[in-house]
mmCIF file of C-alpha atoms in Angstrom:
data_model
loop_
_atom_site.group_PDB
_atom_site.id
_atom_site.type_symbol
_atom_site.label_atom_id
_atom_site.label_comp_id
_atom_site.label_asym_id
_atom_site.label_seq_id
_atom_site.Cartn_x
_atom_site.Cartn_y
_atom_site.Cartn_z
ATOM 1 C CA MET A 1 -4.659 6.150 9.394
ATOM 2 C CA GLU A 2 -4.023 4.350 12.199
ATOM 3 C CA ARG A 3 -7.584 2.806 11.732
ATOM 4 C CA ILE A 4 -7.058 2.574 7.855
ATOM 5 C CA ILE A 5 -3.932 0.058 8.649
ATOM 6 C CA GLN A 6 -5.698 -1.840 11.257
ATOM 7 C CA GLN A 7 -8.921 -3.137 8.826
ATOM 8 C CA THR A 8 -6.370 -5.080 7.348
ATOM 9 C CA ASP A 9 -5.349 -7.078 10.113
ATOM 10 C CA TYR A 10 -9.482 -7.587 9.752
ATOM 11 C CA ASP A 11 -8.868 -9.542 6.151
ATOM 12 C CA ALA A 12 -5.481 -11.514 7.760
ATOM 13 C CA LEU A 13 -7.829 -12.889 10.033
ATOM 14 C CA SER A 14 -10.443 -13.781 7.964
ATOM 15 C CA SER A 15 -7.976 -15.409 5.970
ATOM 16 C CA LYS A 16 -6.560 -17.092 8.300
ATOM 17 C CA ILE A 17 -10.231 -18.593 9.515
ATOM 18 C CA CYS A 18 -10.587 -18.905 5.971
ATOM 19 C CA ALA A 19 -7.586 -21.149 5.613
ATOM 20 C CA LEU A 20 -8.645 -23.265 8.444
ATOM 21 C CA GLN A 21 -12.330 -24.049 7.526
ATOM 22 C CA PHE A 22 -10.743 -25.266 4.055
ATOM 23 C CA ASN A 23 -8.246 -27.782 5.521
ATOM 24 C CA TYR A 24 -5.229 -25.602 4.139
ATOM 25 C CA LEU A 25 -4.336 -25.423 7.464
ATOM 26 C CA PRO A 26 -3.271 -27.053 9.189
ATOM 27 C CA PRO A 27 -0.129 -28.371 6.846
ATOM 28 C CA ASN A 28 0.457 -32.335 6.674
ATOM 29 C CA LYS A 29 2.959 -34.138 8.443
ATOM 30 C CA GLY A 30 6.178 -34.621 5.744
ATOM 31 C CA THR A 31 5.249 -30.795 4.518
ATOM 32 C CA LEU A 32 8.892 -30.040 4.022
ATOM 33 C CA SER A 33 11.019 -32.716 3.543
ATOM 34 C CA GLU A 34 13.328 -31.069 7.191
ATOM 35 C CA SER A 35 13.527 -32.274 10.606
ATOM 36 C CA ILE A 36 11.611 -29.283 11.877
ATOM 37 C CA ASP A 37 8.421 -31.204 9.615
ATOM 38 C CA ASP A 38 7.516 -32.813 13.572
ATOM 39 C CA THR A 39 8.677 -30.104 15.515
ATOM 40 C CA LEU A 40 5.798 -28.138 12.654
ATOM 41 C CA GLN A 41 3.299 -30.540 14.033
ATOM 42 C CA CYS A 42 3.215 -30.033 17.211
ATOM 43 C CA LEU A 43 3.158 -26.531 17.360
ATOM 44 C CA TYR A 44 -0.094 -26.585 14.688
ATOM 45 C CA SER A 45 -1.691 -29.381 16.509
ATOM 46 C CA ASP A 46 -3.937 -26.642 18.476
ATOM 47 C CA ILE A 47 -4.354 -24.435 15.648
ATOM 48 C CA LYS A 48 -7.013 -24.610 14.763
ATOM 49 C CA SER A 49 -8.988 -24.581 17.893
ATOM 50 C CA LEU A 50 -7.341 -21.617 19.171
ATOM 51 C CA HIS A 51 -8.334 -19.145 16.451
ATOM 52 C CA PHE A 52 -11.650 -20.803 15.929
ATOM 53 C CA GLU A 53 -12.144 -20.349 20.086
ATOM 54 C CA TYR A 54 -10.538 -16.657 19.222
ATOM 55 C CA TYR A 55 -12.868 -15.699 16.414
ATOM 56 C CA LYS A 56 -15.889 -16.938 18.259
ATOM 57 C CA THR A 57 -15.267 -14.766 21.481
ATOM 58 C CA LEU A 58 -14.825 -11.398 18.572
ATOM 59 C CA LYS A 59 -18.497 -11.725 17.699
ATOM 60 C CA GLU A 60 -18.968 -11.554 21.602
ATOM 61 C CA LYS A 61 -17.140 -8.360 22.290
ATOM 62 C CA SER A 62 -17.336 -6.820 18.469
ATOM 63 C CA ARG A 63 -20.442 -7.771 16.040
ATOM 64 C CA ASN A 64 -19.323 -4.873 13.799
ATOM 65 C CA VAL A 65 -15.536 -6.578 13.976
ATOM 66 C CA TYR A 66 -16.876 -8.938 13.548
ATOM 67 C CA GLY A 67 -19.181 -8.413 10.782
ATOM 68 C CA LYS A 68 -16.864 -7.206 8.544
ATOM 69 C CA ILE A 69 -14.530 -10.161 9.080
ATOM 70 C CA ASN A 70 -17.333 -12.374 8.308
ATOM 71 C CA LYS A 71 -18.004 -10.046 5.201
ATOM 72 C CA LEU A 72 -14.572 -11.114 3.853
ATOM 73 C CA MET A 73 -15.079 -14.666 4.264
ATOM 74 C CA ARG A 74 -18.113 -14.730 1.977
ATOM 75 C CA ASN A 75 -15.631 -15.040 -1.360
ATOM 76 C CA PRO A 76 -12.784 -17.575 -0.093
ATOM 77 C CA PHE A 77 -11.225 -17.523 -3.506
ATOM 78 C CA PRO A 78 -8.237 -20.769 -3.515
ATOM 79 C CA VAL A 79 -5.160 -17.930 -4.461
ATOM 80 C CA MET A 80 -5.836 -16.067 -0.950
ATOM 81 C CA ASN A 81 -6.247 -19.786 0.504
ATOM 82 C CA TYR A 82 -3.337 -20.589 -0.948
ATOM 83 C CA GLY A 83 -1.187 -17.095 0.225
ATOM 84 C CA THR A 84 -2.288 -17.425 3.974
ATOM 85 C CA TYR A 85 -1.240 -21.411 3.549
ATOM 86 C CA LEU A 86 2.004 -20.273 2.597
ATOM 87 C CA ARG A 87 2.913 -17.136 4.523
ATOM 88 C CA THR A 88 1.601 -18.917 7.563
ATOM 89 C CA LEU A 89 3.882 -21.745 7.278
ATOM 90 C CA ALA A 90 6.878 -19.862 6.335
ATOM 91 C CA ILE A 91 7.489 -17.086 8.923
ATOM 92 C CA ASP A 92 6.704 -20.784 10.932
ATOM 93 C CA VAL A 93 9.619 -21.920 8.911
ATOM 94 C CA SER A 94 11.504 -19.628 9.448
ATOM 95 C CA LEU A 95 11.373 -18.924 13.108
ATOM 96 C CA ILE A 96 12.003 -22.660 13.945
ATOM 97 C CA LYS A 97 15.055 -23.629 11.950
ATOM 98 C CA TYR A 98 16.805 -20.104 14.271
ATOM 99 C CA ILE A 99 14.990 -22.259 17.336
ATOM 100 C CA GLU A 100 16.553 -25.107 16.812
ATOM 101 C CA ASN A 101 20.082 -24.251 15.968
ATOM 102 C CA PHE A 102 20.177 -22.757 19.303
ATOM 103 C CA PRO A 103 21.148 -24.971 22.311
ATOM 104 C CA LYS A 104 18.512 -26.528 24.380
ATOM 105 C CA ASP A 105 19.329 -24.812 27.065
ATOM 106 C CA GLN A 106 19.976 -21.098 25.755
ATOM 107 C CA PRO A 107 17.058 -18.703 26.275
ATOM 108 C CA PHE A 108 15.615 -16.384 24.105
ATOM 109 C CA GLN A 109 12.901 -13.609 23.343
ATOM 110 C CA ILE A 110 10.507 -12.904 20.495
ATOM 111 C CA VAL A 111 8.707 -9.753 19.464
ATOM 112 C CA ASN A 112 5.388 -9.842 17.098
ATOM 113 C CA LEU A 113 6.143 -5.897 15.631
ATOM 114 C CA GLY A 114 2.849 -5.127 14.297
ATOM 115 C CA SER A 115 0.993 -8.171 15.456
ATOM 116 C CA GLY A 116 -2.282 -7.791 14.970
ATOM 117 C CA SER A 117 -5.061 -10.474 16.070
ATOM 118 C CA ASP A 118 -1.590 -13.319 15.271
ATOM 119 C CA LEU A 119 -2.129 -16.232 18.177
ATOM 120 C CA ARG A 120 1.762 -16.853 17.434
ATOM 121 C CA PHE A 121 2.153 -16.835 20.978
ATOM 122 C CA ILE A 122 0.372 -19.601 22.163
ATOM 123 C CA GLN A 123 1.679 -21.406 19.716
ATOM 124 C CA TYR A 124 5.207 -21.089 21.212
ATOM 125 C CA LEU A 125 5.080 -20.182 24.131
ATOM 126 C CA LYS A 126 3.429 -23.856 24.452
ATOM 127 C CA MET A 127 6.393 -25.486 22.797
ATOM 128 C CA TYR A 128 9.106 -23.871 24.086
ATOM 129 C CA GLY A 129 8.281 -22.075 27.350
ATOM 130 C CA GLY A 130 11.150 -23.477 29.067
ATOM 131 C CA ARG A 131 13.135 -21.370 27.374
ATOM 132 C CA ILE A 132 11.615 -18.733 25.711
ATOM 133 C CA LYS A 133 12.320 -15.332 28.436
ATOM 134 C CA ARG A 134 9.802 -13.098 26.713
ATOM 135 C CA PHE A 135 6.937 -12.894 23.430
ATOM 136 C CA VAL A 136 6.034 -9.298 23.023
ATOM 137 C CA ASP A 137 3.021 -8.631 21.086
ATOM 138 C CA LEU A 138 2.879 -4.630 19.768
ATOM 139 C CA ASP A 139 0.794 -2.650 18.322
ATOM 140 C CA PHE A 140 -1.630 0.015 17.513
ATOM 141 C CA LYS A 141 -3.688 0.969 20.545
ATOM 142 C CA ASP A 142 -7.191 -0.057 19.428
ATOM 143 C CA ALA A 143 -6.035 -3.369 17.590
ATOM 144 C CA ILE A 144 -4.075 -4.131 21.256
ATOM 145 C CA ILE A 145 -7.639 -3.394 23.662
ATOM 146 C CA LEU A 146 -9.581 -5.810 21.340
ATOM 147 C CA LYS A 147 -6.916 -8.423 21.967
ATOM 148 C CA GLN A 148 -6.752 -7.605 25.079
ATOM 149 C CA SER A 149 -10.576 -8.057 25.722
ATOM 150 C CA ILE A 150 -10.773 -11.299 23.679
ATOM 151 C CA LEU A 151 -8.112 -13.010 25.479
ATOM 152 C CA LYS A 152 -9.566 -11.853 29.138
ATOM 153 C CA ASP A 153 -12.884 -12.945 28.522
ATOM 154 C CA SER A 154 -11.878 -16.692 26.852
ATOM 155 C CA THR A 155 -12.088 -19.186 29.725
ATOM 156 C CA ASN A 156 -9.042 -21.291 27.406
ATOM 157 C CA LEU A 157 -7.347 -17.935 26.166
ATOM 158 C CA ASP A 158 -7.393 -16.461 29.672
ATOM 159 C CA GLN A 159 -5.778 -19.782 31.105
ATOM 160 C CA SER A 160 -3.092 -20.295 28.546
ATOM 161 C CA ILE A 161 -1.351 -17.075 28.944
ATOM 162 C CA ARG A 162 -1.867 -17.054 33.527
ATOM 163 C CA SER A 163 0.061 -20.271 32.264
ATOM 164 C CA PHE A 164 2.575 -18.768 30.441
ATOM 165 C CA GLU A 165 4.070 -17.120 33.960
ATOM 166 C CA GLY A 166 4.626 -13.381 32.893
ATOM 167 C CA LYS A 167 6.120 -14.405 29.708
ATOM 168 C CA TYR A 168 3.690 -12.562 27.751
ATOM 169 C CA VAL A 169 3.428 -9.828 26.980
ATOM 170 C CA ILE A 170 1.461 -7.465 25.277
ATOM 171 C CA LEU A 171 1.934 -3.611 24.042
ATOM 172 C CA GLN A 172 0.300 -0.642 22.886
ATOM 173 C CA GLY A 173 2.435 1.705 20.793
ATOM 174 C CA ASP A 174 3.309 3.010 17.071
ATOM 175 C CA LEU A 175 6.282 2.259 15.162
ATOM 176 C CA LYS A 176 7.283 5.449 13.554
ATOM 177 C CA ASP A 177 7.608 6.041 17.603
ATOM 178 C CA VAL A 178 11.108 4.587 17.111
ATOM 179 C CA GLU A 179 12.473 5.846 20.257
ATOM 180 C CA GLY A 180 9.041 5.040 22.141
ATOM 181 C CA THR A 181 9.013 1.525 21.124
ATOM 182 C CA LEU A 182 12.192 1.007 22.166
ATOM 183 C CA GLN A 183 11.637 2.595 25.443
ATOM 184 C CA GLN A 184 8.658 -0.048 26.058
ATOM 185 C CA LEU A 185 10.733 -3.404 24.528
ATOM 186 C CA LYS A 186 13.509 -2.575 26.869
ATOM 187 C CA GLN A 187 11.338 -2.668 30.117
ATOM 188 C CA TYR A 188 10.914 -5.879 29.625
ATOM 189 C CA LEU A 189 13.751 -7.582 27.376
ATOM 190 C CA ASP A 190 17.343 -8.682 28.114
ATOM 191 C CA PRO A 191 18.968 -6.666 25.048
ATOM 192 C CA LYS A 192 21.841 -9.416 25.075
ATOM 193 C CA LEU A 193 19.638 -12.061 24.641
ATOM 194 C CA PRO A 194 18.678 -13.469 21.469
ATOM 195 C CA THR A 195 15.716 -12.333 20.141
ATOM 196 C CA VAL A 196 13.513 -12.441 17.296
ATOM 197 C CA PHE A 197 11.772 -9.635 15.469
ATOM 198 C CA ILE A 198 8.644 -10.997 12.984
ATOM 199 C CA THR A 199 7.068 -8.123 11.535
ATOM 200 C CA GLU A 200 4.364 -9.803 8.727
ATOM 201 C CA CYS A 201 2.982 -7.240 6.581
ATOM 202 C CA VAL A 202 3.708 -4.292 8.375
ATOM 203 C CA LEU A 203 7.079 -2.454 7.039
ATOM 204 C CA CYS A 204 4.884 -1.936 3.835
ATOM 205 C CA TYR A 205 3.012 0.376 5.189
ATOM 206 C CA MET A 206 6.028 2.621 6.755
ATOM 207 C CA THR A 207 8.057 4.573 4.824
ATOM 208 C CA GLU A 208 11.436 4.496 3.969
ATOM 209 C CA ASN A 209 12.893 6.778 7.117
ATOM 210 C CA ASP A 210 10.815 5.003 8.928
ATOM 211 C CA SER A 211 10.821 1.570 8.467
ATOM 212 C CA LYS A 212 14.729 2.081 8.219
ATOM 213 C CA GLN A 213 15.226 4.362 11.510
ATOM 214 C CA LEU A 214 12.892 1.112 13.287
ATOM 215 C CA ILE A 215 15.409 -1.704 12.057
ATOM 216 C CA SER A 216 18.601 -0.196 12.554
ATOM 217 C CA THR A 217 17.781 1.058 15.341
ATOM 218 C CA ILE A 218 16.661 -2.123 16.265
ATOM 219 C CA MET A 219 19.618 -4.567 15.494
ATOM 220 C CA ASP A 220 21.854 -1.651 17.065
ATOM 221 C CA THR A 221 20.600 -2.104 20.647
ATOM 222 C CA PHE A 222 20.147 -6.440 20.794
ATOM 223 C CA ALA A 223 23.660 -7.570 20.256
ATOM 224 C CA THR A 224 22.032 -10.959 18.566
ATOM 225 C CA GLY A 225 19.425 -11.555 16.972
ATOM 226 C CA PHE A 226 16.802 -12.475 14.224
ATOM 227 C CA TRP A 227 14.245 -11.141 11.630
ATOM 228 C CA ILE A 228 11.582 -12.210 9.350
ATOM 229 C CA SER A 229 9.776 -9.955 7.153
ATOM 230 C CA TYR A 230 6.817 -10.882 5.212
ATOM 231 C CA ASP A 231 5.924 -8.173 2.361
ATOM 232 C CA PRO A 232 4.597 -7.326 -1.099
ATOM 233 C CA ILE A 233 7.125 -6.067 -3.662
ATOM 234 C CA GLY A 234 6.075 -4.748 -6.314
ATOM 235 C CA GLY A 235 8.469 -5.976 -8.695
ATOM 236 C CA ALA A 236 11.215 -4.196 -10.673
ATOM 237 C CA ASP A 237 9.835 -5.276 -14.572
ATOM 238 C CA VAL A 238 9.743 -2.217 -16.772
ATOM 239 C CA ASN A 239 6.316 -4.465 -18.197
ATOM 240 C CA ASP A 240 5.447 -5.722 -14.319
ATOM 241 C CA LYS A 241 2.376 -3.434 -13.253
ATOM 242 C CA PHE A 242 1.130 -5.486 -9.782
ATOM 243 C CA GLY A 243 3.075 -3.278 -7.994
ATOM 244 C CA THR A 244 1.165 0.148 -9.491
ATOM 245 C CA ILE A 245 -2.351 -1.633 -9.580
ATOM 246 C CA MET A 246 -2.177 -2.893 -5.882
ATOM 247 C CA LYS A 247 -1.782 0.633 -4.881
ATOM 248 C CA ARG A 248 -4.225 1.754 -6.991
ATOM 249 C CA ASN A 249 -6.860 -0.271 -5.452
ATOM 250 C CA LEU A 250 -6.077 0.230 -1.913
ATOM 251 C CA MET A 251 -6.097 3.830 -2.467
ATOM 252 C CA ASP A 252 -9.184 3.878 -4.062
ATOM 253 C CA SER A 253 -10.558 1.052 -2.605
ATOM 254 C CA ARG A 254 -9.447 2.210 1.605
ATOM 255 C CA ASN A 255 -7.364 5.786 1.177
ATOM 256 C CA LEU A 256 -4.397 3.090 2.339
ATOM 257 C CA GLU A 257 -0.754 3.770 1.565
ATOM 258 C CA MET A 258 1.838 1.431 0.545
ATOM 259 C CA PRO A 259 5.174 3.497 0.447
ATOM 260 C CA THR A 260 7.861 1.568 0.210
ATOM 261 C CA LEU A 261 6.228 -0.616 -2.762
ATOM 262 C CA LEU A 262 7.786 0.198 -5.389
ATOM 263 C CA ILE A 263 10.850 1.261 -3.709
ATOM 264 C CA TYR A 264 12.118 -2.086 -2.367
ATOM 265 C CA ASN A 265 10.207 -3.778 -5.408
ATOM 266 C CA SER A 266 12.138 -7.008 -6.010
ATOM 267 C CA LYS A 267 14.335 -10.095 -4.873
ATOM 268 C CA LEU A 268 17.438 -7.616 -4.997
ATOM 269 C CA ASN A 269 16.440 -4.678 -4.003
ATOM 270 C CA TYR A 270 14.413 -4.921 -0.813
ATOM 271 C CA PRO A 271 16.567 -5.886 1.540
ATOM 272 C CA GLN A 272 18.309 -2.688 1.177
ATOM 273 C CA ARG A 273 16.296 -2.019 4.138
ATOM 274 C CA TRP A 274 18.289 -4.250 6.186
ATOM 275 C CA GLU A 275 21.656 -2.701 5.124
ATOM 276 C CA ASN A 276 24.237 -3.337 7.825
ATOM 277 C CA GLU A 277 27.862 -5.426 7.889
ATOM 278 C CA LYS A 278 26.374 -7.428 10.411
ATOM 279 C CA SER A 279 23.528 -8.553 9.358
ATOM 280 C CA GLN A 280 23.109 -11.993 6.815
ATOM 281 C CA ILE A 281 20.547 -12.166 4.686
ATOM 282 C CA ASP A 282 17.974 -14.718 2.786
ATOM 283 C CA ILE A 283 15.229 -13.946 0.778
ATOM 284 C CA LYS A 284 12.687 -16.120 -1.309
ATOM 285 C CA ASP A 285 9.421 -15.056 -3.055
ATOM 286 C CA MET A 286 5.847 -17.781 -1.905
ATOM 287 C CA TRP A 287 6.546 -19.225 -5.418
ATOM 288 C CA ASN A 288 9.569 -20.049 -5.030
ATOM 289 C CA PHE A 289 9.078 -21.701 -1.175
ATOM 290 C CA LEU A 290 6.075 -23.238 -2.914
ATOM 291 C CA SER A 291 7.627 -24.856 -5.783
ATOM 292 C CA GLU A 292 11.099 -25.954 -3.580
ATOM 293 C CA ALA A 293 10.022 -26.705 -0.110
ATOM 294 C CA ILE A 294 6.673 -28.267 -0.224
ATOM 295 C CA SER A 295 6.755 -31.816 -0.603
ATOM 296 C CA ASP A 296 4.831 -33.228 -3.758
ATOM 297 C CA THR A 297 2.679 -35.129 -1.839
ATOM 298 C CA GLU A 298 1.197 -31.674 0.624
ATOM 299 C CA LYS A 299 1.023 -29.876 -2.799
ATOM 300 C CA ARG A 300 -1.417 -32.521 -4.131
ATOM 301 C CA ARG A 301 -3.178 -32.262 -0.837
ATOM 302 C CA LEU A 302 -3.599 -28.711 -1.765
ATOM 303 C CA ARG A 303 -4.661 -29.048 -5.486
ATOM 304 C CA SER A 304 -7.933 -30.926 -3.918
ATOM 305 C CA LEU A 305 -9.168 -29.273 -1.460
ATOM 306 C CA GLN A 306 -10.363 -26.356 -3.826
ATOM 307 C CA PHE A 307 -10.652 -26.098 -7.802
ATOM 308 C CA LEU A 308 -8.026 -23.645 -8.766
ATOM 309 C CA ASP A 309 -7.956 -22.910 -11.992
ATOM 310 C CA GLU A 310 -5.655 -19.824 -12.548
ATOM 311 C CA ILE A 311 -2.190 -21.900 -11.859
ATOM 312 C CA GLU A 312 -0.815 -18.620 -13.639
ATOM 313 C CA GLU A 313 -2.543 -16.476 -11.495
ATOM 314 C CA LEU A 314 -1.759 -18.028 -8.366
ATOM 315 C CA LYS A 315 2.382 -17.561 -9.797
ATOM 316 C CA ILE A 316 2.082 -13.737 -10.391
ATOM 317 C CA MET A 317 0.447 -13.497 -7.184
ATOM 318 C CA GLN A 318 3.295 -15.216 -4.785
ATOM 319 C CA SER A 319 5.655 -14.230 -6.760
ATOM 320 C CA HIS A 320 5.042 -10.888 -5.405
ATOM 321 C CA TYR A 321 5.723 -11.269 -1.728
ATOM 322 C CA VAL A 322 8.643 -12.574 -0.116
ATOM 323 C CA ILE A 323 9.788 -13.370 2.846
ATOM 324 C CA LEU A 324 12.953 -12.168 4.690
ATOM 325 C CA ASN A 325 16.039 -13.971 7.191
ATOM 326 C CA THR A 326 18.483 -11.437 8.146
ATOM 327 C CA ALA A 327 20.972 -12.548 11.776
ATOM 328 C CA TRP A 328 22.726 -10.624 12.918
ATOM 329 C CA ASP A 329 25.845 -10.876 16.592
#
C-alpha cells in the first residue's frame, strides 16, 4: 500500500512541473488584492529553477520514476493545471498569512507530513530562515530515500540545504504509527513553539481513526499550532456522484482506497476530524478560492495560457477540493 500511495506523489510532481512549463506558476504580481502579494512574489522567485533542477536530477537517479512522471505529463489538461495552480497558491497563502501575524522576532516551526517531492522547505527557509527553527519533511521510507538522493546529487539543491545550517530535517515514517511519528518529531521540534503542520492530499488516504488520532495527538503535544490541510471531498448531495466515481476509478486503476472520501464529504463534514474546543476552523473549496481570492487580471492571464472550454467541469472539480486552516493555542 505504501508503494501505491507513493505513486500519487509522482502525480503531484508531474502536475507541478506541467503547471510551471505552461506558466500557470508562478502567479503574476497583483494576483491577490492583499498585503501578502509582494511576499508571494518573493516566495516564488525561483520556483521554476528549483523544480526543473529537481526534475533533471531525478532523471539521473531513477529513470523508472522519471519515465512514469514524463508519461503523466504528456496530456496537460487545462483543468489539471488550474488545480495545481490553486492548491499551490491556497496552501502558500494560508501559510504566509499565519507567519505574517507573528511578531518579527517570533521563531516558529513547519512540518510537512507526507511531503513527498515537495520543495517548499527551500522556498520558506530562504525567505524566513532567520525565524524558522526547524522545517521537517516526513514521508514513507522509499519516498524519503529518493528525495534525499536527488537533493544530495544536485549541487544547487545541496548547497541550498547546507546554507540552512541544520534547520532542514528529513525523516522516514508512517503516519499511521502515531507514537513513532511523534517520537521522531519531538527529537527535532520544540512543542512550546508555534508549529505549522501541512497535510496536502494526505489525510484522504488514511482511515478515519488513524487520521483523527494523528491530529488529536499532535494538537495535544504542541501547545500552539496551525494546521493546513488540502484534500478532495466526495460531495454530500444525493445526486453528487463525484466521490463515488473517484473512488471507483482509483480502485480500478491503482487498487488505491480513499477511506474517508465519502465520510468527510463536504465543507461541513470535513472539519470534524479537528473536533477540538481550542481550535478555530476556516474552510473553503478551490472554486471559492478562484472566484473570490484571485484578481480578475490574473484570471484573464490564466485563461490565455490554454484553451479551456469546459468551465463547468472546472467548477465541479474544484468544488470538490478544499483547504482547511485551523489554529489552536
